[in-house]
Amino acid sequence: MSPFKFKILVMRDSTPQEWLREWAVRPRFDETEYRDLIANYKSLSDEYLVRIGRWKDDANTEGRWKANVASVAYQIWMQAAQELRKCPEESEVEVFLDNWFRRLYTDVFPNKSVKKCFGLARATTLLHFLSGGRFPIFDKWVRTAIARLCNSRLPPNTVRWYLDSFCPLFTELAVLCETEGDLRMLDKALFSYGSSEKLSFSK
């Protein structure tokens, strides 16, 4: 018996394949832009890296793509555009993630300044696109999805848990869901499953 608890909105147990079909059609991200970015992942120009940032932070207007906008890490994305020109080697992935995860930026408003962290979700998004999709994105909704699937507590938001636990688990789920040939389907399903307000599981 599978150790995972696959559920769909009617709140009944389902097969992994049915779960994937139900949840992979719901994300809010621009899928056309995503597919184009993945198709051109070797062209690591300034413009390409800026497009990753705009996609991740949903900054699809000029008014949102600038410093001091809530939920947009503009300053660090621009650093990435200047600094990154290749995907890290396997032996460098942990250092790469830790470096970008911990980078800080400051949003300056008329009455206050707020220091923020680039975070693991954005760092794994960088790695995801630089690797052509080989490494999965790990954000708060994916963490919630894993907690729901495994009927467990929210997993740690750490580089080590991402590499040691989530990446192998992602591969296992891809096999169970029979989507090894299109890992984006699993990315989308996890995002939707974790972000749905209609699901609430307790351990």
mmCIF file of C-alpha atoms in Angstrom:
data_model
loop_
_atom_site.group_PDB
_atom_site.id
_atom_site.type_symbol
_atom_site.label_atom_id
_atom_site.label_comp_id
_atom_site.label_asym_id
_atom_site.label_seq_id
_atom_site.Cartn_x
_atom_site.Cartn_y
_atom_site.Cartn_z
ATOM 1 C CA MET A 1 0.000 0.000 0.000
ATOM 2 C CA SER A 2 1.264 3.477 -0.860
ATOM 3 C CA PRO A 3 2.418 5.550 2.163
ATOM 4 C CA PHE A 4 1.068 8.717 0.531
ATOM 5 C CA LYS A 5 -2.472 10.076 0.936
ATOM 6 C CA PHE A 6 -3.582 11.231 -2.539
ATOM 7 C CA LYS A 7 -6.896 13.144 -2.393
ATOM 8 C CA ILE A 8 -8.944 15.203 -4.847
ATOM 9 C CA LEU A 9 -11.522 17.923 -4.152
ATOM 10 C CA VAL A 10 -14.425 15.518 -3.623
ATOM 11 C CA MET A 11 -12.351 14.338 -0.648
ATOM 12 C CA ARG A 12 -12.091 10.688 -1.510
ATOM 13 C CA ASP A 13 -9.027 8.572 -1.898
ATOM 14 C CA SER A 14 -7.717 8.443 -5.455
ATOM 15 C CA THR A 15 -4.963 6.873 -7.479
ATOM 16 C CA PRO A 16 -1.756 8.894 -7.929
ATOM 17 C CA GLN A 17 -2.596 9.338 -11.615
ATOM 18 C CA GLU A 18 -6.099 10.653 -10.911
ATOM 19 C CA TRP A 19 -4.707 12.973 -8.250
ATOM 20 C CA LEU A 20 -2.213 14.360 -10.778
ATOM 21 C CA ARG A 21 -4.893 14.963 -13.436
ATOM 22 C CA GLU A 22 -7.148 16.706 -10.927
ATOM 23 C CA TRP A 23 -4.560 19.090 -9.480
ATOM 24 C CA ALA A 24 -2.152 19.804 -12.337
ATOM 25 C CA VAL A 25 -4.685 21.967 -14.208
ATOM 26 C CA ARG A 26 -5.133 24.643 -11.540
ATOM 27 C CA PRO A 27 -1.999 26.832 -11.089
ATOM 28 C CA ARG A 28 -2.129 30.590 -11.659
ATOM 29 C CA PHE A 29 1.330 30.944 -13.226
ATOM 30 C CA ASP A 30 1.831 31.855 -16.887
ATOM 31 C CA GLU A 31 2.401 28.425 -18.403
ATOM 32 C CA THR A 32 3.292 29.746 -21.860
ATOM 33 C CA GLU A 33 6.097 31.829 -20.368
ATOM 34 C CA TYR A 34 7.217 28.882 -18.232
ATOM 35 C CA ARG A 35 7.492 26.537 -21.212
ATOM 36 C CA ASP A 36 9.416 29.131 -23.219
ATOM 37 C CA LEU A 37 11.852 29.709 -20.361
ATOM 38 C CA ILE A 38 12.481 25.974 -19.995
ATOM 39 C CA ALA A 39 12.911 25.541 -23.746
ATOM 40 C CA ASN A 40 15.612 28.243 -23.758
ATOM 41 C CA TYR A 41 17.267 27.473 -20.435
ATOM 42 C CA LYS A 42 20.793 27.441 -21.878
ATOM 43 C CA SER A 43 20.565 31.072 -22.999
ATOM 44 C CA LEU A 44 21.439 32.656 -19.668
ATOM 45 C CA SER A 45 21.362 36.283 -20.711
ATOM 46 C CA ASP A 46 20.481 39.213 -18.445
ATOM 47 C CA GLU A 47 17.060 39.335 -20.079
ATOM 48 C CA TYR A 48 16.443 35.618 -19.515
ATOM 49 C CA LEU A 49 17.206 35.830 -15.788
ATOM 50 C CA VAL A 50 15.001 38.899 -15.416
ATOM 51 C CA ARG A 51 12.175 36.925 -17.034
ATOM 52 C CA ILE A 52 12.601 34.212 -14.395
ATOM 53 C CA GLY A 53 12.200 36.797 -11.650
ATOM 54 C CA ARG A 54 9.161 38.369 -13.249
ATOM 55 C CA TRP A 55 7.562 34.941 -13.705
ATOM 56 C CA LYS A 56 8.219 33.818 -10.143
ATOM 57 C CA ASP A 57 7.134 37.049 -8.460
ATOM 58 C CA ASP A 58 4.157 37.520 -10.792
ATOM 59 C CA ALA A 59 5.498 40.915 -11.844
ATOM 60 C CA ASN A 60 3.788 41.048 -15.227
ATOM 61 C CA THR A 61 3.467 44.838 -15.384
ATOM 62 C CA GLU A 62 6.108 47.557 -15.322
ATOM 63 C CA GLY A 63 4.510 48.977 -12.206
ATOM 64 C CA ARG A 64 5.275 45.797 -10.284
ATOM 65 C CA TRP A 65 8.755 45.157 -11.669
ATOM 66 C CA LYS A 66 10.780 47.612 -9.621
ATOM 67 C CA ALA A 67 12.266 48.027 -6.151
ATOM 68 C CA ASN A 68 10.075 48.525 -3.079
ATOM 69 C CA VAL A 69 7.132 46.476 -4.371
ATOM 70 C CA ALA A 70 5.665 43.973 -1.914
ATOM 71 C CA SER A 71 6.432 40.328 -2.757
ATOM 72 C CA VAL A 72 8.875 41.276 -5.515
ATOM 73 C CA ALA A 73 12.582 40.706 -4.736
ATOM 74 C CA TYR A 74 13.643 43.018 -7.550
ATOM 75 C CA GLN A 75 17.075 43.877 -6.154
ATOM 76 C CA ILE A 76 18.203 40.256 -5.826
ATOM 77 C CA TRP A 77 16.752 39.206 -9.171
ATOM 78 C CA MET A 78 18.835 41.965 -10.755
ATOM 79 C CA GLN A 79 21.898 40.620 -8.958
ATOM 80 C CA ALA A 80 21.135 37.206 -10.453
ATOM 81 C CA ALA A 81 20.865 38.765 -13.909
ATOM 82 C CA GLN A 82 24.348 40.253 -13.498
ATOM 83 C CA GLU A 83 26.068 37.285 -11.838
ATOM 84 C CA LEU A 84 24.675 34.010 -13.173
ATOM 85 C CA ARG A 85 25.741 32.494 -16.468
ATOM 86 C CA LYS A 86 25.592 28.729 -15.871
ATOM 87 C CA CYS A 87 23.899 26.040 -13.841
ATOM 88 C CA PRO A 88 25.939 24.960 -10.801
ATOM 89 C CA GLU A 89 27.605 21.547 -10.916
ATOM 90 C CA GLU A 90 26.026 18.826 -8.757
ATOM 91 C CA SER A 91 28.748 19.314 -6.131
ATOM 92 C CA GLU A 92 28.000 23.059 -6.008
ATOM 93 C CA VAL A 93 24.212 22.941 -5.653
ATOM 94 C CA GLU A 94 24.105 23.176 -1.854
ATOM 95 C CA VAL A 95 26.438 26.184 -1.787
ATOM 96 C CA PHE A 96 24.501 27.803 -4.642
ATOM 97 C CA LEU A 97 21.165 27.437 -2.842
ATOM 98 C CA ASP A 98 22.524 28.571 0.506
ATOM 99 C CA ASN A 99 24.083 31.649 -1.100
ATOM 100 C CA TRP A 100 20.942 32.842 -2.866
ATOM 101 C CA PHE A 101 18.538 31.707 -0.130
ATOM 102 C CA ARG A 102 20.228 33.999 2.417
ATOM 103 C CA ARG A 103 20.657 37.126 0.305
ATOM 104 C CA LEU A 104 18.981 40.157 1.846
ATOM 105 C CA TYR A 105 17.392 43.202 0.298
ATOM 106 C CA THR A 106 15.628 46.234 1.745
ATOM 107 C CA ASP A 107 12.313 47.713 0.657
ATOM 108 C CA VAL A 108 12.236 51.435 1.452
ATOM 109 C CA PHE A 109 8.872 53.097 2.029
ATOM 110 C CA PRO A 110 8.034 56.679 3.085
ATOM 111 C CA ASN A 111 7.664 55.766 6.758
ATOM 112 C CA LYS A 112 9.847 52.686 7.168
ATOM 113 C CA SER A 113 12.398 50.302 5.700
ATOM 114 C CA VAL A 114 11.857 46.537 5.673
ATOM 115 C CA LYS A 115 14.718 44.049 5.334
ATOM 116 C CA LYS A 116 13.738 40.841 3.533
ATOM 117 C CA CYS A 117 15.340 37.543 2.569
ATOM 118 C CA PHE A 118 15.366 36.238 -1.015
ATOM 119 C CA GLY A 119 14.324 32.860 0.398
ATOM 120 C CA LEU A 120 14.484 29.213 -0.575
ATOM 121 C CA ALA A 121 11.448 29.323 -2.863
ATOM 122 C CA ARG A 122 13.141 31.850 -5.141
ATOM 123 C CA ALA A 123 16.548 30.165 -4.842
ATOM 124 C CA THR A 124 15.094 26.828 -5.951
ATOM 125 C CA THR A 125 13.254 28.628 -8.757
ATOM 126 C CA LEU A 126 16.612 29.909 -10.021
ATOM 127 C CA LEU A 127 18.031 26.401 -9.814
ATOM 128 C CA HIS A 128 14.949 24.960 -11.499
ATOM 129 C CA PHE A 129 15.307 27.117 -14.596
ATOM 130 C CA LEU A 130 19.103 27.038 -14.743
ATOM 131 C CA SER A 131 18.926 23.221 -14.708
ATOM 132 C CA GLY A 132 16.237 23.025 -17.386
ATOM 133 C CA GLY A 133 13.679 21.793 -14.848
ATOM 134 C CA ARG A 134 15.770 18.975 -13.329
ATOM 135 C CA PHE A 135 15.499 20.421 -9.816
ATOM 136 C CA PRO A 136 11.954 21.066 -8.519
ATOM 137 C CA ILE A 137 10.697 24.342 -7.079
ATOM 138 C CA PHE A 138 10.204 24.282 -3.294
ATOM 139 C CA ASP A 139 7.873 26.997 -2.003
ATOM 140 C CA LYS A 140 5.399 27.260 0.862
ATOM 141 C CA TRP A 141 2.602 25.679 -1.165
ATOM 142 C CA VAL A 142 4.756 22.704 -2.117
ATOM 143 C CA ARG A 143 5.716 22.264 1.540
ATOM 144 C CA THR A 144 2.029 22.308 2.461
ATOM 145 C CA ALA A 145 1.292 19.783 -0.284
ATOM 146 C CA ILE A 146 3.948 17.415 1.054
ATOM 147 C CA ALA A 147 2.517 17.718 4.563
ATOM 148 C CA ARG A 148 -0.941 16.871 3.200
ATOM 149 C CA LEU A 149 0.275 13.989 1.044
ATOM 150 C CA CYS A 150 2.298 12.450 3.845
ATOM 151 C CA ASN A 151 -0.205 13.355 6.590
ATOM 152 C CA SER A 152 2.645 14.917 8.517
ATOM 153 C CA ARG A 153 3.875 18.217 9.868
ATOM 154 C CA LEU A 154 5.069 20.980 7.550
ATOM 155 C CA PRO A 155 8.587 20.032 6.372
ATOM 156 C CA PRO A 156 11.553 22.259 7.222
ATOM 157 C CA ASN A 157 12.287 25.193 4.950
ATOM 158 C CA THR A 158 15.982 24.346 4.677
ATOM 159 C CA VAL A 159 18.452 23.618 1.912
ATOM 160 C CA ARG A 160 19.400 20.296 3.477
ATOM 161 C CA TRP A 161 15.790 19.069 3.701
ATOM 162 C CA TYR A 162 15.222 20.146 0.116
ATOM 163 C CA LEU A 163 18.232 18.193 -1.151
ATOM 164 C CA ASP A 164 18.145 15.179 1.180
ATOM 165 C CA SER A 165 14.390 14.635 1.436
ATOM 166 C CA PHE A 166 12.304 16.627 -1.022
ATOM 167 C CA CYS A 167 14.235 15.911 -4.225
ATOM 168 C CA PRO A 168 14.150 12.112 -3.684
ATOM 169 C CA LEU A 169 10.488 12.354 -2.643
ATOM 170 C CA PHE A 170 9.682 14.370 -5.771
ATOM 171 C CA THR A 171 11.269 11.636 -7.905
ATOM 172 C CA GLU A 172 9.259 8.968 -6.070
ATOM 173 C CA LEU A 173 6.023 10.888 -6.593
ATOM 174 C CA ALA A 174 6.800 11.332 -10.303
ATOM 175 C CA VAL A 175 7.137 7.552 -10.649
ATOM 176 C CA LEU A 176 3.926 6.879 -8.717
ATOM 177 C CA CYS A 177 2.022 9.449 -10.786
ATOM 178 C CA GLU A 178 3.585 8.136 -14.014
ATOM 179 C CA THR A 179 4.737 11.585 -15.081
ATOM 180 C CA GLU A 180 8.511 11.129 -15.268
ATOM 181 C CA GLY A 181 8.399 12.449 -18.831
ATOM 182 C CA ASP A 182 6.772 15.744 -17.812
ATOM 183 C CA LEU A 183 7.851 16.765 -14.335
ATOM 184 C CA ARG A 184 6.111 20.117 -14.743
ATOM 185 C CA MET A 185 2.803 18.286 -14.279
ATOM 186 C CA LEU A 186 3.905 17.279 -10.787
ATOM 187 C CA ASP A 187 5.219 20.794 -10.048
ATOM 188 C CA LYS A 188 1.793 22.212 -10.884
ATOM 189 C CA ALA A 189 -0.127 19.551 -8.969
ATOM 190 C CA LEU A 190 1.900 20.111 -5.795
ATOM 191 C CA PHE A 191 1.440 23.886 -6.014
ATOM 192 C CA SER A 192 -2.327 23.522 -6.467
ATOM 193 C CA TYR A 193 -2.702 20.847 -3.799
ATOM 194 C CA GLY A 194 -0.829 22.950 -1.268
ATOM 195 C CA SER A 195 -2.513 26.255 -2.078
ATOM 196 C CA SER A 196 -6.099 24.981 -2.098
ATOM 197 C CA GLU A 197 -8.173 26.475 0.700
ATOM 198 C CA LYS A 198 -10.707 23.674 0.359
ATOM 199 C CA LEU A 199 -8.377 21.122 1.889
ATOM 200 C CA SER A 200 -7.520 20.961 5.549
ATOM 201 C CA PHE A 201 -5.815 17.946 7.020
ATOM 202 C CA SER A 202 -4.624 17.416 10.549
ATOM 203 C CA LYS A 203 -1.905 15.009 11.508
#
